[in-house]
Structures are given as structure tokens and as C-alpha cells.
Amino acid sequence: MVTDWNTEADLFRYTRGRFTNDEKRNLAIRSVDFDMNQLARIAASSIGAEECVTIEKCVDGMYNKAYILTMDNGKEVIAKVPNLNAGEPHFTTASEVATMDFMRNVLNTPVPEVYSWSSRADDNPVGIEYIIMEKARGIPLVVVWDDLPAAAKAKILAAVSKIHKSWLSLTFSRYGALYYSHDVDEPSSDCLYINDKGERINNPRFSIGRASGRSWVDVGRARVSYDRGPWQSATEYCRAAARRELNALQSITKEPKQLFMICGPKLYSPSPGKKKAAIEAYEKIVDWLIPTDATITAGQLWHNDMHDENIFVDPEDVTKITAIIDWQSVDIAPLFDHHPDPAFLAYQTLELEEVEMPPRPNLTGLSREESRRVTDEYEAKVLFVIWRDLVKRRNPVLQRSISFRNSVAYGLIFTISRIFEYGEAHFWNLVLELRDSWSTLSAVEESEEPIPFPLDLSGAQVEQIQEDYASAANGIRVMEEIKSGIGEMWSEKGIVDPEHYGEAMEVLRDYKGALLHNMVHTEEDRAEFNRYWPFDV
């Protein structure tokens, strides 16, 4: 029996939840239009089946749709297609496939095999880019993690550490993203990477091309003209990120609304002028922010989203990792710009001091609920200490990277890379901290000549920076109160379950009313408040 899969509307729409902010646009960019029948046909052919008999949509991702396709011979595959917000056409898919291949066949990372793919939507019968791949073996870690004993969790962390060690076994010659050589304009003809023996390796199948990570394409950046790489040095990489933000400021007329702070009268109001001034200041100091330790500025290919839905384990032995999925938007970046810790660890901090085993909590007098909460916090910290001890013993270069990520210098590098969206108040506050610690930067310390702090800040400017930072902190506090009021209905991206949507919007409406009463006293105040209020109420 032939099924017309194109009549199943929910296969093409975002159905995971409702958006509390800009819902019409958020749903539109996550709706896709393509020929599912052709995708099913190609998927069946890719594994030698006659036809696809069932299609099940996986839980919607923010940037893609994935489907489980079952064939007439019982075999299953995953079909993945990008949403409109996934990234640049062609490059996003092409880089993902090449990265999976390299990770699987060069670095021996457990990655699903790709059976068929196309990065050219106008050159295939499906009408969209797609990847047909092996269904990940095992079960998602999220299914079992919470119920595992500490010893099993420690073994899983050891397995992650071993995978990290393999990724650290080579460094790339440039910064950008990995592609098959035929998918880039100027294929690499020399060294691709340097292995752990110091040998310069040229694998002609692969080349380093333009970056494809989320920070290079999100919030309209994909449509902006700027230097996308590849770059020869970490300094070039960091300078390009700042220029990208400047070009976004100049090219994108609609200001992005923020979900981590409330802006408006009596709070901080984002300023394109202050953002531009921050970029100009950054360009005067960036050369000195880059650490002189070449091992942490080296180009690394790294999965930055190691959460428990992207890691699969063997159901017969859950300490064995069987697959890591979701390799979209993975870049070759300086090691210090990659996330060092697995996202599934409940306790997260960059503080290196947090590596001593915490004392057992005293549960005397606590209620059952309080006892459970305190015990969970204790166990989470213990696991984190175990993880950081593994880093220290097995991957010390990663520990040095963590140390730098905890510095004011990295705070400035990171903040400038998002400043089109947010962060200029925090950036300038970090500049004040940098002024007081300038001489401790490794590049300044190792300079043969004295290097004075390059920025001249007047007393009035310092006062304004401190005032802006305090206002921004208040805005963050107000948003945290709103999120707390919504409670478990809230998610990081402002998404709520459809059954809770009305209730969540009512809570937001009440908060808006209270804020209007406290913050708005003139029509100018009202216009400013409405300009920055992020929610659809």
C-alpha cells in the first residue's frame, strides 16, 4: 500500500510547544515544505529496501526536524532536514556530513553512519536539504541518567573524557568548519591537521572552509555580509567575530528582543551606540586578550552540546557510549572557545577551586523534600568533582582552557561575540576589571616592552559604566522573577507546553501590568517599554 506522506501536516510543522515571544515568526521559521514521499523513497533505496512503511517524527528541535523511517524489511533510519533558521543553505548540511565522517572514521568517535545526503535543495527531488543516516544504537542517556548509581555515572564521565582525549589528539591548521573538499571554493592543498606525534597531515578528502556555528548565523546574521573564514590564527578568528557583530548592527534594522533580561525605563536600555563603542574598544585590546599558551588557542573540532539527549548508551551496559548525535553547526575554533564540561552535569561552574570533594550534608531535622534536594545537590557536586579530576589527570590542556575561560579576558572575547543581541553593559564592566588586571595578561607579561592599558576612560565614563551595569543587573533580576513566577512551565527558549500556554501568558500579562505601573509614567516611557518587552502579551 502506497501512503501519501505529504498529507500529514504535523510532519512539517513545529509541534513541540508554544512560543511566548514572537510566536508567529518562531513557528514560521520552523515549518518546512518538501516532498516527504521522495524523501521516503530515497531513504528506502539508500539501505536496499523496497519502500518505507511508517514515518514517525521525533521531538522537534529548534533548528531541524528528524524522522524515524521504518522500511518494509524492518530496518530503521533517521531522516533529518533543516528548518529555515538552521544556517546558511548548503554549507550547514555539507559541514555536518563531513564532520560526522571525520569524527567517525578519523577520530573513531561513535557517530551514526550517513547513507545518503544532499546539501543542494534545488538539485534534488525532495526540495530540501536532507541527511539519511543510521539510527543511533542504544538509548538516550536522558532515559537512564537520573536513576543510575554514582559509580555508573562516573564510568560514563570517564567514557566522555576518553572521547575528549581523542578529539584533543590533533589540532587543525586553520579555524572555520570542516567540509569535503569539493564543497568549498578553495580546497586545502597543504596541511589539514597536526597529529599527536607532531606530524603534519593532509587528508585531501577534507578542507577547512567558512564557519557554520550558531553564533555566525543566528538572529539574522546568516543574511549579513562579513568574513566567515577560514582564518589562520585565533586572533583573526576573534577579530572576525567582532566585525561580524558590527556588520549585524549596521545591516539588521530590527533589534533582537532579549529573554534573559527586561529592558526599558528605570532599567537598562540597549544602545547601538554603546554596542559599537564596545566593538571599537575591543579591537584596541583583542591582541592582548589572546592567551600565549598555544595549546589552548589551537584549532579544535568539538561537540559543544553534549547533553543527555545527544548521547546514547548501551541498554545492556549503560556505561558504554554507543553514539553521539547532532553534529550540526560544529566549528573548528580555539580550544578556549569550546565548552569543556558535559551539559548533562547538573552542577556547572568554571571555578577551578570547585574541585574538592564536598562534605556529606547533615540531613538531621530536614523534611523528606528538603533532604532529597540537599542530597541531589551534594551528589551533583560530587559528580562534577569527579569530572574535573578526570580532566586534570587525563586532559590537562582542557584544564588550562577552563582556567582561561574563567578569566576577564575570555569574558570580553565571549561577550563581544554576542553583542549584537546583548551584553554591552557587561562588556564595559569587564573593561573596568581588565584595567585593574591588565598587567597580568600573558601577552602583556611576556612583552619585551611595557604595554600601557590602551583605553582612556574618564571619571564620567566610569560612572556611566557602573550605572549601566547595575541597571542591567536589575533587568536580569526582574526576568528571573518572571521565570520563577512561570515556574516549571518555562523553558530556556521561552517555549511552554501547549496545555500550559494560556496559564503562562496570563502570568506574563500580570507581570507586564505590574511593571507598567512601576516603570511607566509618560508616553515616552510607554513607548520605550513596549519597544523592549519581549513577550506576546
Coordinates of C-alpha atoms in Angstrom, one line a residue:
M1 CA 0.0 0.0 0.0
V2 CA 1.4 3.4 -1.0
T3 CA 0.9 6.2 1.5
D4 CA 1.0 9.8 0.6
W5 CA 3.1 11.2 3.5
N6 CA 2.7 14.7 2.2
T7 CA -0.9 14.8 3.6
E8 CA 0.4 14.5 7.2
A9 CA 0.6 18.2 8.1
D10 CA 2.2 17.7 11.6
L11 CA 5.2 16.1 9.9
F12 CA 6.1 19.6 8.6
R13 CA 5.1 21.9 11.4
Y14 CA 6.6 22.7 14.8
T15 CA 4.5 20.8 17.4
R16 CA 6.8 20.6 20.4
G17 CA 5.3 23.7 22.2
R18 CA 4.1 27.3 22.0
F19 CA 6.3 30.3 22.0
T20 CA 5.7 33.1 24.5
N21 CA 7.7 35.5 22.3
D22 CA 7.2 36.4 18.6
E23 CA 5.3 33.1 18.1
K24 CA 4.1 33.8 14.6
R25 CA 7.7 34.2 13.3
N26 CA 9.1 31.4 15.5
L27 CA 6.6 28.9 14.2
A28 CA 7.1 30.1 10.6
I29 CA 10.9 29.6 10.6
R30 CA 10.3 26.1 12.0
S31 CA 7.8 25.0 9.4
V32 CA 9.2 23.2 6.3
D33 CA 7.8 22.4 2.9
F34 CA 9.2 19.5 0.9
D35 CA 8.2 16.2 -0.7
M36 CA 8.2 13.6 2.1
N37 CA 7.3 10.9 -0.4
Q38 CA 10.5 11.5 -2.3
L39 CA 12.5 11.6 1.0
A40 CA 11.0 8.2 2.0
R41 CA 11.8 6.8 -1.4
I42 CA 15.5 7.9 -1.3
A43 CA 15.8 6.6 2.3
A44 CA 14.5 3.2 1.3
S45 CA 16.8 3.0 -1.6
S46 CA 19.8 4.1 0.5
I47 CA 19.7 0.8 2.5
G48 CA 18.3 -1.5 -0.1
A49 CA 14.7 -1.6 1.0
E50 CA 11.7 -1.6 -1.3
E51 CA 9.7 1.0 0.4
C52 CA 9.1 3.0 3.6
V53 CA 6.1 1.7 5.6
T54 CA 6.0 4.2 8.6
I55 CA 7.3 7.6 9.4
E56 CA 7.4 8.9 12.9
K57 CA 8.5 12.5 13.7
C58 CA 11.0 12.8 16.5
V59 CA 10.5 15.6 19.1
D60 CA 11.1 18.9 17.3
G61 CA 14.5 20.5 17.6
M62 CA 15.0 24.2 17.4
Y63 CA 16.8 24.1 14.1
N64 CA 15.9 20.8 12.5
K65 CA 13.3 18.1 12.0
A66 CA 14.1 14.5 12.4
Y67 CA 12.1 11.4 11.5
I68 CA 12.3 7.7 12.1
L69 CA 11.6 5.9 8.9
T70 CA 10.8 2.2 9.1
M71 CA 11.2 0.1 5.9
D72 CA 9.4 -3.0 4.6
N73 CA 12.4 -5.1 5.6
G74 CA 12.2 -3.9 9.3
K75 CA 15.2 -1.6 9.1
E76 CA 15.0 1.9 10.5
V77 CA 16.9 5.0 9.5
I78 CA 16.8 8.7 10.6
A79 CA 16.0 11.4 8.1
K80 CA 17.0 14.9 9.1
V81 CA 16.0 18.2 7.4
P82 CA 16.9 21.7 8.4
N83 CA 14.4 24.4 9.4
L84 CA 14.7 27.8 7.8
N85 CA 16.7 29.0 10.8
A86 CA 19.3 26.2 10.7
G87 CA 22.0 28.2 9.0
E88 CA 23.4 29.0 5.6
P89 CA 22.0 26.9 2.7
H90 CA 24.3 24.2 1.5
F91 CA 27.2 25.0 4.0
T92 CA 25.3 23.9 7.2
T93 CA 24.4 20.5 5.9
A94 CA 27.6 19.9 3.9
S95 CA 29.7 20.7 7.0
E96 CA 27.6 18.5 9.3
V97 CA 28.0 15.5 7.0
A98 CA 31.8 16.0 6.6
T99 CA 32.2 16.5 10.3
M100 CA 30.3 13.2 11.1
D101 CA 32.5 11.4 8.6
F102 CA 35.7 12.8 10.1
M103 CA 34.7 12.1 13.7
R104 CA 33.6 8.6 12.8
N105 CA 36.4 7.5 10.6
V106 CA 39.4 9.5 11.6
L107 CA 38.8 10.2 15.4
N108 CA 36.8 6.9 16.0
T109 CA 34.0 8.8 17.7
P110 CA 30.8 6.8 17.9
V111 CA 28.8 8.7 15.3
P112 CA 25.9 7.4 13.1
E113 CA 26.8 6.4 9.6
V114 CA 25.4 8.6 6.8
Y115 CA 23.7 6.7 4.0
S116 CA 22.6 9.5 1.7
W117 CA 22.6 13.3 1.8
S118 CA 22.1 16.4 -0.3
S119 CA 23.1 20.0 0.6
R120 CA 21.5 21.4 -2.5
A121 CA 17.7 21.8 -2.1
D122 CA 17.3 23.0 -5.8
D123 CA 19.2 19.9 -7.1
N124 CA 17.3 17.0 -5.6
P125 CA 13.7 15.8 -5.9
V126 CA 12.9 16.3 -2.2
G127 CA 13.0 20.1 -2.4
I128 CA 15.0 20.5 0.8
E129 CA 18.5 19.6 2.1
Y130 CA 18.5 16.3 3.9
I131 CA 20.6 13.7 5.6
I132 CA 19.7 10.0 5.7
M133 CA 21.6 8.3 8.5
E134 CA 21.9 5.2 10.7
K135 CA 19.5 5.2 13.7
A136 CA 21.7 5.7 16.7
R137 CA 22.3 2.5 18.5
G138 CA 21.3 2.3 22.1
I139 CA 19.1 4.5 24.2
P140 CA 19.4 8.2 25.0
L141 CA 21.3 8.9 28.2
V142 CA 18.4 11.0 29.5
V143 CA 16.3 7.9 29.8
V144 CA 18.5 6.4 32.5
W145 CA 20.8 9.0 33.9
D146 CA 18.8 10.1 36.9
D147 CA 18.3 6.5 38.1
L148 CA 21.9 5.4 37.8
P149 CA 24.2 4.8 40.8
A150 CA 27.1 7.2 41.2
A151 CA 29.6 4.5 40.1
A152 CA 27.9 4.1 36.8
K153 CA 27.7 7.8 36.3
A154 CA 31.4 8.1 37.0
K155 CA 32.1 5.5 34.3
I156 CA 30.1 7.4 31.8
L157 CA 32.1 10.5 32.6
A158 CA 35.3 8.5 32.1
A159 CA 34.0 7.5 28.7
V160 CA 33.3 11.1 27.8
S161 CA 36.8 12.0 29.0
K162 CA 38.3 9.3 26.7
I163 CA 36.3 10.8 23.7
H164 CA 37.6 14.2 24.6
K165 CA 41.1 12.9 24.7
S166 CA 40.8 11.6 21.1
W167 CA 39.5 15.0 19.9
L168 CA 42.5 16.6 21.6
S169 CA 44.9 14.2 19.8
L170 CA 45.1 16.6 16.8
T171 CA 44.9 20.3 16.1
F172 CA 43.7 21.9 12.9
S173 CA 45.8 24.2 10.7
R174 CA 43.0 26.8 10.4
Y175 CA 39.8 27.9 12.0
G176 CA 36.4 27.6 10.4
A177 CA 34.4 24.5 9.7
L178 CA 35.1 21.1 8.2
Y179 CA 33.9 20.2 4.7
Y180 CA 34.5 17.7 1.9
S181 CA 37.0 19.4 -0.4
H182 CA 34.5 19.5 -3.3
D183 CA 32.1 21.6 -1.2
V184 CA 34.4 24.6 -0.6
D185 CA 35.5 27.3 -3.1
E186 CA 39.2 26.9 -2.3
P187 CA 40.1 23.3 -1.1
S188 CA 43.0 22.9 1.2
S189 CA 46.2 21.8 -0.6
D190 CA 48.5 21.7 2.4
C191 CA 48.3 20.5 6.0
L192 CA 44.8 19.8 7.3
Y193 CA 45.8 19.0 10.9
I194 CA 48.8 18.1 13.1
N195 CA 48.5 14.8 15.0
D196 CA 49.8 14.0 18.5
K197 CA 53.2 12.9 17.0
G198 CA 53.7 16.4 15.6
E199 CA 53.2 15.1 12.0
R200 CA 51.5 17.5 9.5
I201 CA 48.7 15.6 7.8
N202 CA 47.0 16.5 4.6
N203 CA 43.8 14.5 4.0
P204 CA 42.7 15.5 0.5
R205 CA 39.1 14.4 1.2
F206 CA 38.6 17.2 3.7
S207 CA 39.1 21.0 3.7
I208 CA 38.5 23.8 6.2
G209 CA 36.0 26.4 5.0
R210 CA 33.7 29.1 6.3
A211 CA 32.4 28.8 9.9
S212 CA 28.9 27.4 10.4
G213 CA 28.4 27.7 14.1
R214 CA 25.3 29.2 15.6
S215 CA 26.9 32.5 16.6
W216 CA 27.8 33.1 12.9
V217 CA 24.2 32.6 11.7
D218 CA 21.7 33.2 14.4
V219 CA 19.3 36.2 14.6
G220 CA 19.7 37.3 11.0
R221 CA 23.5 37.0 10.9
A222 CA 23.3 34.4 8.1
R223 CA 22.0 37.1 5.8
V224 CA 24.7 39.6 6.7
S225 CA 27.9 40.1 4.7
Y226 CA 31.1 39.6 6.7
D227 CA 34.3 37.5 6.8
R228 CA 33.2 33.9 7.5
G229 CA 36.7 32.4 7.4
P230 CA 38.6 30.3 7.3
W231 CA 41.2 32.1 9.5
Q232 CA 44.9 31.5 10.0
S233 CA 45.0 32.4 13.7
A234 CA 43.0 32.6 16.9
T235 CA 43.4 36.4 16.8
E236 CA 41.9 36.6 13.3
Y237 CA 39.1 34.4 14.5
C238 CA 38.3 36.7 17.4
R239 CA 38.6 39.8 15.3
A240 CA 36.2 38.4 12.7
A241 CA 33.6 37.7 15.4
A242 CA 33.7 41.4 16.4
R243 CA 33.4 42.6 12.8
R244 CA 30.5 40.2 12.3
E245 CA 28.7 41.8 15.2
L246 CA 29.4 45.3 13.8
N247 CA 28.1 44.4 10.4
A248 CA 25.0 42.9 12.0
L249 CA 24.4 46.2 13.9
Q250 CA 24.7 48.1 10.7
S251 CA 22.7 45.8 8.5
I252 CA 19.8 44.4 10.6
T253 CA 17.3 47.1 11.4
K254 CA 15.1 45.1 13.8
E255 CA 16.6 44.9 17.2
P256 CA 16.5 41.4 18.7
K257 CA 14.5 41.2 21.9
Q258 CA 16.1 39.6 24.9
L259 CA 14.8 36.7 27.0
F260 CA 17.4 36.9 29.8
M261 CA 16.7 40.5 31.0
I262 CA 13.9 43.0 31.0
C263 CA 14.9 46.4 29.4
G264 CA 13.2 49.7 29.5
P265 CA 12.7 52.8 31.6
K266 CA 14.3 52.6 35.1
L267 CA 16.3 49.6 33.8
Y268 CA 18.9 49.3 31.1
S269 CA 18.0 50.2 27.5
P270 CA 20.2 48.6 24.8
S271 CA 22.1 51.1 22.8
P272 CA 23.5 50.6 19.3
G273 CA 26.0 53.4 20.1
K274 CA 27.3 51.7 23.2
K275 CA 27.5 48.4 21.3
K276 CA 29.5 50.0 18.5
A277 CA 31.8 51.7 21.0
A278 CA 32.3 48.4 22.8
I279 CA 33.4 46.8 19.5
E280 CA 35.8 49.7 18.8
A281 CA 37.3 49.3 22.3
Y282 CA 37.6 45.5 21.8
E283 CA 39.6 46.0 18.6
K284 CA 42.1 48.0 20.6
I285 CA 42.7 45.3 23.2
V286 CA 41.9 42.0 21.5
D287 CA 45.6 41.2 20.5
W288 CA 46.5 41.3 24.2
L289 CA 43.4 39.2 25.3
I290 CA 44.5 36.1 23.4
P291 CA 46.5 33.8 25.7
T292 CA 50.1 33.0 24.7
D293 CA 49.6 29.3 25.5
A294 CA 49.4 27.8 22.0
T295 CA 47.8 24.6 23.3
I296 CA 44.6 26.4 24.2
T297 CA 44.5 28.7 21.1
A298 CA 44.9 25.7 18.8
G299 CA 42.0 24.9 16.4
Q300 CA 39.9 22.0 17.7
L301 CA 36.8 20.3 16.3
W302 CA 34.5 19.9 19.2
H303 CA 30.9 19.0 20.0
N304 CA 29.6 21.8 22.2
D305 CA 26.2 20.4 23.1
M306 CA 26.9 17.2 24.9
H307 CA 23.6 17.0 26.7
D308 CA 21.9 13.7 27.7
E309 CA 19.6 13.7 24.6
N310 CA 22.6 13.7 22.2
I311 CA 24.4 10.9 23.9
F312 CA 23.3 7.3 23.5
V313 CA 24.3 4.3 25.7
D314 CA 24.1 0.6 25.5
P315 CA 20.9 -0.6 27.4
E316 CA 22.8 -3.7 28.4
D317 CA 25.7 -1.8 29.8
V318 CA 24.8 1.9 30.2
T319 CA 28.4 2.9 31.0
K320 CA 29.2 2.3 27.3
I321 CA 28.5 5.2 24.9
T322 CA 27.2 3.9 21.6
A323 CA 26.5 7.1 19.7
I324 CA 26.8 10.9 19.8
I325 CA 24.3 12.8 17.6
D326 CA 23.6 16.3 16.4
W327 CA 26.7 17.5 14.7
Q328 CA 25.2 20.5 13.0
S329 CA 27.0 23.8 13.4
V330 CA 30.2 22.3 14.8
D331 CA 33.1 24.6 14.2
I332 CA 36.9 24.4 14.3
A333 CA 37.6 27.1 16.9
P334 CA 40.3 27.8 19.5
L335 CA 40.0 25.3 22.3
F336 CA 39.3 28.1 24.8
D337 CA 36.1 28.9 22.8
H338 CA 34.7 25.4 23.2
H339 CA 32.6 24.1 26.2
P340 CA 34.7 21.8 28.3
D341 CA 32.1 20.2 30.5
P342 CA 29.3 17.8 29.5
A343 CA 25.9 19.7 29.5
F344 CA 24.2 16.8 31.3
L345 CA 26.1 17.5 34.6
A346 CA 23.5 19.2 36.9
Y347 CA 26.2 21.2 38.6
Q348 CA 28.2 23.6 36.4
T349 CA 30.9 26.1 37.2
L350 CA 34.2 27.3 35.7
E351 CA 35.8 27.9 39.1
L352 CA 38.8 25.7 39.3
E353 CA 38.6 25.9 43.1
E354 CA 35.4 23.8 43.0
V355 CA 37.3 20.6 42.7
E356 CA 37.5 19.4 46.3
M357 CA 35.0 16.7 47.4
P358 CA 32.2 18.4 49.3
P359 CA 31.5 17.2 52.9
R360 CA 28.5 15.0 53.3
P361 CA 25.4 17.0 54.2
N362 CA 23.8 16.8 57.6
L363 CA 20.2 15.8 56.9
T364 CA 19.1 15.9 60.6
G365 CA 15.8 17.8 61.0
L366 CA 15.1 18.2 57.3
S367 CA 11.8 17.2 55.7
R368 CA 11.8 14.4 53.1
E369 CA 11.6 17.0 50.3
E370 CA 14.4 19.2 51.7
S371 CA 16.5 16.1 52.3
R372 CA 16.1 15.0 48.7
R373 CA 17.0 18.4 47.4
V374 CA 20.1 18.7 49.6
T375 CA 21.2 15.1 48.7
D376 CA 20.7 15.8 45.0
E377 CA 22.8 18.9 45.2
Y378 CA 25.5 17.0 47.0
E379 CA 25.6 14.2 44.5
A380 CA 25.7 16.7 41.6
K381 CA 28.7 18.4 43.1
V382 CA 30.4 15.0 43.7
L383 CA 30.0 14.1 40.1
F384 CA 31.3 17.5 39.0
V385 CA 34.4 17.0 41.2
I386 CA 34.9 13.5 39.7
W387 CA 34.6 15.0 36.2
R388 CA 37.1 17.8 36.8
D389 CA 39.5 15.3 38.4
L390 CA 39.3 13.3 35.2
V391 CA 40.0 16.5 33.2
K392 CA 43.0 17.2 35.4
R393 CA 44.5 13.7 35.1
R394 CA 43.6 12.8 31.5
N395 CA 43.3 16.1 29.6
P396 CA 45.4 18.7 31.4
V397 CA 45.2 21.0 28.3
L398 CA 41.4 21.2 28.9
Q399 CA 42.0 22.2 32.4
R400 CA 44.2 25.1 31.2
S401 CA 41.5 26.1 28.8
I402 CA 39.0 26.1 31.7
S403 CA 41.3 28.4 33.6
F404 CA 41.4 30.9 30.8
R405 CA 37.6 30.7 30.3
N406 CA 37.3 31.8 33.9
S407 CA 39.3 35.0 33.1
V408 CA 38.2 38.6 32.4
A409 CA 40.0 38.3 29.1
Y410 CA 37.7 35.4 27.9
G411 CA 34.7 37.2 29.3
L412 CA 35.4 40.0 27.0
I413 CA 36.0 37.7 24.0
F414 CA 32.8 35.8 24.6
T415 CA 30.6 38.9 25.3
I416 CA 31.7 40.7 22.2
S417 CA 30.7 37.7 20.1
R418 CA 27.1 38.2 21.2
I419 CA 27.0 41.9 21.5
F420 CA 24.6 42.5 18.6
E421 CA 22.0 40.7 20.7
Y422 CA 23.0 41.6 24.3
G423 CA 25.9 42.3 26.7
E424 CA 27.3 45.7 26.2
A425 CA 26.7 46.7 29.8
H426 CA 28.5 43.6 31.0
F427 CA 31.3 44.1 28.5
W428 CA 32.1 47.6 29.7
N429 CA 32.0 46.4 33.3
L430 CA 34.6 43.8 32.4
V431 CA 36.7 46.5 30.8
L432 CA 36.9 48.1 34.2
E433 CA 38.0 44.8 35.7
L434 CA 40.6 44.4 32.9
R435 CA 42.0 47.9 33.5
D436 CA 42.9 46.8 37.1
S437 CA 44.4 43.5 36.0
W438 CA 45.9 44.4 32.6
S439 CA 49.5 43.6 33.6
T440 CA 48.5 40.0 34.4
L441 CA 47.5 39.2 30.8
S442 CA 50.0 36.6 29.5
A443 CA 50.6 38.6 26.3
V444 CA 51.4 41.8 28.3
E445 CA 53.6 40.0 30.8
E446 CA 55.7 38.4 28.1
S447 CA 56.0 41.6 26.0
E448 CA 59.6 42.9 25.8
E449 CA 58.3 46.5 26.0
P450 CA 55.8 47.9 28.6
I451 CA 52.2 47.8 27.3
P452 CA 50.0 50.5 28.8
F453 CA 46.3 49.9 29.0
P454 CA 45.0 51.1 25.6
L455 CA 41.7 52.6 26.7
D456 CA 41.3 56.1 28.2
L457 CA 38.2 56.2 30.4
S458 CA 37.1 59.4 32.1
G459 CA 35.6 59.6 35.5
A460 CA 32.2 60.3 33.9
Q461 CA 32.5 57.3 31.7
V462 CA 33.3 55.0 34.6
E463 CA 30.3 56.3 36.5
Q464 CA 28.1 55.6 33.4
I465 CA 29.5 52.1 33.0
Q466 CA 28.8 51.3 36.7
E467 CA 25.3 52.7 36.4
D468 CA 24.5 50.8 33.2
Y469 CA 25.8 47.6 34.8
A470 CA 23.7 48.0 37.9
S471 CA 20.6 48.7 35.7
A472 CA 21.3 45.6 33.5
A473 CA 21.7 43.5 36.7
N474 CA 18.3 44.7 37.9
G475 CA 16.8 43.8 34.5
I476 CA 18.2 40.3 34.8
R477 CA 16.8 40.0 38.3
V478 CA 13.3 41.1 37.1
M479 CA 13.4 38.5 34.3
E480 CA 14.5 35.8 36.8
E481 CA 11.4 36.8 38.9
I482 CA 9.2 36.4 35.9
K483 CA 10.7 33.0 35.1
S484 CA 10.3 31.9 38.7
G485 CA 6.6 33.0 38.5
I486 CA 6.0 30.9 35.5
G487 CA 7.8 28.0 37.2
E488 CA 8.3 24.6 35.5
M489 CA 6.2 25.8 32.6
W490 CA 9.2 28.0 31.5
S491 CA 11.9 26.7 29.2
E492 CA 15.2 28.4 28.2
K493 CA 13.9 29.4 24.8
G494 CA 10.6 30.8 26.0
I495 CA 8.7 27.7 25.0
V496 CA 5.8 26.2 27.0
D497 CA 3.7 23.1 26.6
P498 CA 0.6 23.9 24.6
E499 CA -1.6 22.9 27.6
H500 CA 0.1 25.4 29.8
Y501 CA 0.3 28.2 27.2
G502 CA -2.8 30.1 28.4
E503 CA -1.7 30.0 32.0
A504 CA 1.8 31.1 31.2
M505 CA 0.6 34.0 29.1
E506 CA -1.7 35.1 32.0
V507 CA 1.3 35.1 34.4
L508 CA 3.2 37.2 31.8
R509 CA 0.3 39.6 31.4
D510 CA 0.1 40.1 35.2
Y511 CA 3.9 40.8 35.4
K512 CA 3.6 43.2 32.5
G513 CA 0.8 45.1 34.2
A514 CA 2.9 45.4 37.4
L515 CA 5.9 46.6 35.5
L516 CA 3.9 49.1 33.6
H517 CA 2.6 50.5 36.9
N518 CA 6.1 50.8 38.4
M519 CA 8.1 51.8 35.3
V520 CA 5.9 53.8 33.0
H521 CA 4.9 57.4 33.8
T522 CA 5.0 59.1 30.4
E523 CA 4.1 58.2 26.9
E524 CA 7.9 58.1 26.2
D525 CA 8.3 55.6 29.0
R526 CA 5.4 53.5 27.5
A527 CA 7.0 53.6 24.0
E528 CA 10.4 52.5 25.4
F529 CA 8.8 49.7 27.5
N530 CA 6.9 48.3 24.5
R531 CA 9.9 48.5 22.3
Y532 CA 11.8 46.1 24.5
W533 CA 9.1 43.9 26.1
P534 CA 9.8 40.5 24.6
F535 CA 6.5 38.6 25.2
D536 CA 3.4 38.4 23.1
V537 CA 1.1 40.0 25.7

